[in-house]
Amino acid sequence: MMMLKMMIRIMMMMMIRLIMMMMMTMTMMMMMMMMMIKMMIMMVNVMFMMMVIRMMMLMMMMTRMMLVIRMTRTKKLMMPMMMKMMMLMMIPMMMIVYRMMITMIIIRMMIRMSMIMI
């Protein structure tokens, strides 16, 4: 009888330990996922900041160029130059925006996957 009780107690202890372990692993997984998501969001923020800075730089360049053009040439020549510059500006802008979109989609997918896992 005593033996049986002991056995049951040991089993119970083992079970509790197992459950605890499982819980720990689950929490760890959760934490990891959260960290990953946080990291991703931070990355996106950094990218966005970089994009803004780049944009600012480009704008500065543009203004400088325009000033130079204005000083040296007549207004007839200025318009096509401006157009060209604008076009050149737009291409990298579009690229950056596209990349941002892709990253956002990936992050959303990641979050969804993590939710499913949890």
PDB file of C-alpha atoms in Angstrom:
ATOM      1  CA  MET A   1       0.000   0.000   0.000  1.00  0.00           C
ATOM      2  CA  MET A   2       2.718   2.429   1.006  1.00  0.00           C
ATOM      3  CA  MET A   3       4.651   1.528  -2.087  1.00  0.00           C
ATOM      4  CA  LEU A   4       1.666   2.298  -4.254  1.00  0.00           C
ATOM      5  CA  LYS A   5       1.154   5.672  -2.601  1.00  0.00           C
ATOM      6  CA  MET A   6       4.808   6.489  -3.076  1.00  0.00           C
ATOM      7  CA  MET A   7       4.616   5.499  -6.700  1.00  0.00           C
ATOM      8  CA  ILE A   8       1.579   7.683  -7.252  1.00  0.00           C
ATOM      9  CA  ARG A   9       3.290  10.608  -5.550  1.00  0.00           C
ATOM     10  CA  ILE A  10       6.416  10.163  -7.659  1.00  0.00           C
ATOM     11  CA  MET A  11       4.317   9.968 -10.787  1.00  0.00           C
ATOM     12  CA  MET A  12       2.476  13.118  -9.811  1.00  0.00           C
ATOM     13  CA  MET A  13       5.740  14.912  -9.178  1.00  0.00           C
ATOM     14  CA  MET A  14       7.074  13.785 -12.513  1.00  0.00           C
ATOM     15  CA  MET A  15       3.936  14.950 -14.261  1.00  0.00           C
ATOM     16  CA  ILE A  16       4.082  18.339 -12.575  1.00  0.00           C
ATOM     17  CA  ARG A  17       7.724  18.673 -13.521  1.00  0.00           C
ATOM     18  CA  LEU A  18       6.957  17.747 -17.104  1.00  0.00           C
ATOM     19  CA  ILE A  19       4.121  20.236 -17.280  1.00  0.00           C
ATOM     20  CA  MET A  20       6.386  22.898 -15.800  1.00  0.00           C
ATOM     21  CA  MET A  21       9.031  22.110 -18.375  1.00  0.00           C
ATOM     22  CA  MET A  22       6.489  22.321 -21.146  1.00  0.00           C
ATOM     23  CA  MET A  23       5.227  25.638 -19.843  1.00  0.00           C
ATOM     24  CA  MET A  24       8.766  26.941 -19.681  1.00  0.00           C
ATOM     25  CA  THR A  25       9.489  25.904 -23.246  1.00  0.00           C
ATOM     26  CA  MET A  26       6.235  27.461 -24.404  1.00  0.00           C
ATOM     27  CA  THR A  27       6.981  30.714 -22.622  1.00  0.00           C
ATOM     28  CA  MET A  28      10.487  30.659 -24.047  1.00  0.00           C
ATOM     29  CA  MET A  29       9.070  30.156 -27.526  1.00  0.00           C
ATOM     30  CA  MET A  30       6.642  32.999 -26.964  1.00  0.00           C
ATOM     31  CA  MET A  31       9.416  35.253 -25.742  1.00  0.00           C
ATOM     32  CA  MET A  32      11.568  34.365 -28.722  1.00  0.00           C
ATOM     33  CA  MET A  33       8.723  35.100 -31.114  1.00  0.00           C
ATOM     34  CA  MET A  34       8.022  38.398 -29.424  1.00  0.00           C
ATOM     35  CA  MET A  35      11.692  39.311 -29.618  1.00  0.00           C
ATOM     36  CA  MET A  36      11.777  38.393 -33.298  1.00  0.00           C
ATOM     37  CA  ILE A  37       8.722  40.512 -34.043  1.00  0.00           C
ATOM     38  CA  LYS A  38      10.149  43.419 -32.050  1.00  0.00           C
ATOM     39  CA  MET A  39      13.428  43.136 -33.925  1.00  0.00           C
ATOM     40  CA  MET A  40      11.612  43.090 -37.253  1.00  0.00           C
ATOM     41  CA  ILE A  41       9.578  46.159 -36.334  1.00  0.00           C
ATOM     42  CA  MET A  42      12.736  47.940 -35.235  1.00  0.00           C
ATOM     43  CA  MET A  43      14.408  47.043 -38.519  1.00  0.00           C
ATOM     44  CA  VAL A  44      11.478  48.462 -40.466  1.00  0.00           C
ATOM     45  CA  ASN A  45      11.576  51.645 -38.406  1.00  0.00           C
ATOM     46  CA  VAL A  46      15.287  52.022 -39.087  1.00  0.00           C
ATOM     47  CA  MET A  47      14.698  51.437 -42.789  1.00  0.00           C
ATOM     48  CA  PHE A  48      11.961  54.028 -42.805  1.00  0.00           C
ATOM     49  CA  MET A  49      14.240  56.530 -41.090  1.00  0.00           C
ATOM     50  CA  MET A  50      16.974  55.824 -43.620  1.00  0.00           C
ATOM     51  CA  MET A  51      14.510  56.362 -46.439  1.00  0.00           C
ATOM     52  CA  VAL A  52      13.436  59.711 -44.994  1.00  0.00           C
ATOM     53  CA  ILE A  53      17.060  60.816 -44.621  1.00  0.00           C
ATOM     54  CA  ARG A  54      17.808  59.738 -48.183  1.00  0.00           C
ATOM     55  CA  MET A  55      14.799  61.662 -49.399  1.00  0.00           C
ATOM     56  CA  MET A  56      15.978  64.757 -47.572  1.00  0.00           C
ATOM     57  CA  MET A  57      19.418  64.417 -49.095  1.00  0.00           C
ATOM     58  CA  LEU A  58      17.942  64.042 -52.560  1.00  0.00           C
ATOM     59  CA  MET A  59      15.784  67.085 -52.055  1.00  0.00           C
ATOM     60  CA  MET A  60      18.807  69.097 -50.993  1.00  0.00           C
ATOM     61  CA  MET A  61      20.688  67.947 -54.077  1.00  0.00           C
ATOM     62  CA  MET A  62      17.735  68.904 -56.237  1.00  0.00           C
ATOM     63  CA  THR A  63      17.515  72.415 -54.835  1.00  0.00           C
ATOM     64  CA  ARG A  64      21.237  72.923 -55.282  1.00  0.00           C
ATOM     65  CA  MET A  65      21.119  71.696 -58.855  1.00  0.00           C
ATOM     66  CA  MET A  66      18.167  73.938 -59.617  1.00  0.00           C
ATOM     67  CA  LEU A  67      19.922  76.941 -58.172  1.00  0.00           C
ATOM     68  CA  VAL A  68      23.002  76.226 -60.254  1.00  0.00           C
ATOM     69  CA  ILE A  69      20.893  75.785 -63.392  1.00  0.00           C
ATOM     70  CA  ARG A  70      18.980  78.961 -62.702  1.00  0.00           C
ATOM     71  CA  MET A  71      22.160  80.939 -62.242  1.00  0.00           C
ATOM     72  CA  THR A  72      23.916  79.647 -65.343  1.00  0.00           C
ATOM     73  CA  ARG A  73      21.182  79.167 -67.943  1.00  0.00           C
ATOM     74  CA  THR A  74      17.940  80.633 -69.151  1.00  0.00           C
ATOM     75  CA  LYS A  75      14.549  79.350 -68.045  1.00  0.00           C
ATOM     76  CA  LYS A  76      13.940  77.589 -71.339  1.00  0.00           C
ATOM     77  CA  LEU A  77      16.611  75.024 -70.595  1.00  0.00           C
ATOM     78  CA  MET A  78      15.646  74.714 -66.961  1.00  0.00           C
ATOM     79  CA  MET A  79      12.321  72.929 -67.460  1.00  0.00           C
ATOM     80  CA  PRO A  80      13.570  69.772 -69.200  1.00  0.00           C
ATOM     81  CA  MET A  81      16.436  69.542 -66.740  1.00  0.00           C
ATOM     82  CA  MET A  82      13.986  69.765 -63.872  1.00  0.00           C
ATOM     83  CA  MET A  83      11.838  67.081 -65.416  1.00  0.00           C
ATOM     84  CA  LYS A  84      14.805  64.799 -65.824  1.00  0.00           C
ATOM     85  CA  MET A  85      15.839  65.371 -62.237  1.00  0.00           C
ATOM     86  CA  MET A  86      12.343  64.632 -61.012  1.00  0.00           C
ATOM     87  CA  MET A  87      12.266  61.398 -62.962  1.00  0.00           C
ATOM     88  CA  LEU A  88      15.602  60.369 -61.519  1.00  0.00           C
ATOM     89  CA  MET A  89      14.277  61.159 -58.049  1.00  0.00           C
ATOM     90  CA  MET A  90      11.133  59.130 -58.522  1.00  0.00           C
ATOM     91  CA  ILE A  91      12.830  55.871 -59.514  1.00  0.00           C
ATOM     92  CA  PRO A  92      14.702  55.244 -56.219  1.00  0.00           C
ATOM     93  CA  MET A  93      11.703  56.498 -54.284  1.00  0.00           C
ATOM     94  CA  MET A  94       9.467  53.896 -55.886  1.00  0.00           C
ATOM     95  CA  MET A  95      12.040  51.205 -55.278  1.00  0.00           C
ATOM     96  CA  ILE A  96      12.286  52.074 -51.584  1.00  0.00           C
ATOM     97  CA  VAL A  97       8.521  52.133 -51.180  1.00  0.00           C
ATOM     98  CA  TYR A  98       8.238  48.752 -52.885  1.00  0.00           C
ATOM     99  CA  ARG A  99      10.872  47.274 -50.593  1.00  0.00           C
ATOM    100  CA  MET A 100       9.063  48.686 -47.572  1.00  0.00           C
ATOM    101  CA  MET A 101       5.820  47.068 -48.714  1.00  0.00           C
ATOM    102  CA  ILE A 102       7.520  43.701 -49.133  1.00  0.00           C
ATOM    103  CA  THR A 103       9.074  43.901 -45.664  1.00  0.00           C
ATOM    104  CA  MET A 104       5.721  44.783 -44.125  1.00  0.00           C
ATOM    105  CA  ILE A 105       4.050  41.813 -45.815  1.00  0.00           C
ATOM    106  CA  ILE A 106       6.812  39.489 -44.594  1.00  0.00           C
ATOM    107  CA  ILE A 107       6.446  40.770 -41.029  1.00  0.00           C
ATOM    108  CA  ARG A 108       2.692  40.294 -41.135  1.00  0.00           C
ATOM    109  CA  MET A 109       3.193  36.735 -42.354  1.00  0.00           C
ATOM    110  CA  MET A 110       5.679  36.090 -39.558  1.00  0.00           C
ATOM    111  CA  ILE A 111       3.261  37.374 -36.927  1.00  0.00           C
ATOM    112  CA  ARG A 112       0.464  35.224 -38.334  1.00  0.00           C
ATOM    113  CA  MET A 113       2.711  32.162 -38.324  1.00  0.00           C
ATOM    114  CA  SER A 114       3.706  32.793 -34.719  1.00  0.00           C
ATOM    115  CA  MET A 115       0.041  33.139 -33.749  1.00  0.00           C
ATOM    116  CA  ILE A 116      -0.745  29.811 -35.410  1.00  0.00           C
ATOM    117  CA  MET A 117       2.184  28.189 -33.597  1.00  0.00           C
ATOM    118  CA  ILE A 118       0.989  29.574 -30.283  1.00  0.00           C
TER     119      ILE A 118
END
